[in-house]
Short mmCIF file of C-alpha atoms in Angstrom, two decimals:
data_model
loop_
_atom_site.label_atom_id
_atom_site.label_comp_id
_atom_site.label_asym_id
_atom_site.label_seq_id
_atom_site.Cartn_x
_atom_site.Cartn_y
_atom_site.Cartn_z
CA MET V 2 -0.09 -0.11 0.02
CA SER V 3 1.68 3.25 -1.02
CA SER V 4 1.38 6.45 1.11
CA PRO V 5 -1.55 8.76 0.39
CA MET V 6 -1.15 12.05 -1.48
CA TRP V 7 -2.03 14.90 1.00
CA ARG V 8 -2.47 18.16 -0.51
CA LYS V 9 -3.74 21.74 0.53
CA SER V 10 -5.43 24.48 -1.33
CA SER V 11 -3.40 26.77 -3.50
CA HIS V 12 -5.39 29.43 -1.33
CA SER V 13 -3.89 28.69 1.87
CA GLY V 14 -1.67 31.14 3.63
CA THR V 15 2.31 30.80 3.93
CA GLY V 16 4.31 30.85 7.33
CA ASP V 17 3.00 31.11 10.47
CA GLN V 18 -0.25 32.80 9.12
CA SER V 19 -1.08 29.32 7.32
CA VAL V 20 -4.42 28.03 8.76
CA CYS V 21 -5.11 25.07 6.42
CA VAL V 22 -6.36 21.41 6.42
CA GLU V 23 -4.81 18.94 4.06
CA VAL V 24 -6.73 16.23 2.12
CA ALA V 25 -6.19 12.93 0.40
CA ASP V 26 -7.88 10.31 -1.59
CA LEU V 27 -8.00 7.21 0.82
CA PRO V 28 -9.23 3.60 0.28
CA THR V 29 -11.78 4.21 2.97
CA GLY V 30 -12.87 7.68 1.86
CA ILE V 31 -11.52 11.24 2.21
CA GLY V 32 -8.83 12.00 4.82
CA ILE V 33 -8.83 15.42 6.35
CA ARG V 34 -6.01 16.62 8.62
CA ASP V 35 -4.46 19.76 9.97
CA SER V 36 -1.56 21.03 7.88
CA LYS V 37 0.50 22.21 10.82
CA ASN V 38 0.00 19.03 12.93
CA PRO V 39 -0.05 16.01 10.35
CA HIS V 40 1.34 13.82 12.57
CA ILE V 41 -1.63 13.75 15.25
CA GLY V 42 -3.63 11.83 12.81
CA HIS V 43 -6.82 12.53 10.34
CA LEU V 44 -10.54 12.19 10.02
CA THR V 45 -11.96 10.21 7.13
CA ILE V 46 -15.39 11.04 5.83
CA THR V 47 -17.26 9.68 2.77
CA PRO V 48 -16.95 11.38 -0.50
CA ASP V 49 -20.74 12.22 -0.40
CA ALA V 50 -20.26 14.02 3.25
CA PHE V 51 -16.87 15.71 1.60
CA VAL V 52 -19.29 17.28 -0.87
CA THR V 53 -21.54 18.23 1.59
CA LEU V 54 -18.79 19.89 3.66
CA LEU V 55 -17.34 21.83 0.76
CA THR V 56 -20.68 23.21 -0.36
CA ARG V 57 -21.45 24.24 3.30
CA ALA V 58 -18.23 25.86 3.53
CA LYS V 59 -18.43 27.84 0.35
CA ARG V 60 -21.97 29.06 1.74
CA ASP V 61 -20.52 30.15 4.68
CA GLU V 62 -23.07 27.87 6.76
CA LEU V 63 -20.38 26.37 8.93
CA ASN V 64 -19.88 29.37 11.55
CA LEU V 65 -15.87 28.66 11.34
#
């Protein structure tokens, strides 16, 4: 099994102001992890849940 290819948005900040998550396609779903602390683990959600998450984030419905 190969390592997942984690990626983050090109819109992410850089340096100390970088607040971002990374995502990867995993065999069990979509992995989401903190880009500043990738060693602490990740969440895995279904592709449908990921689409819903992105849609709600774009609509500013998540109170982030």
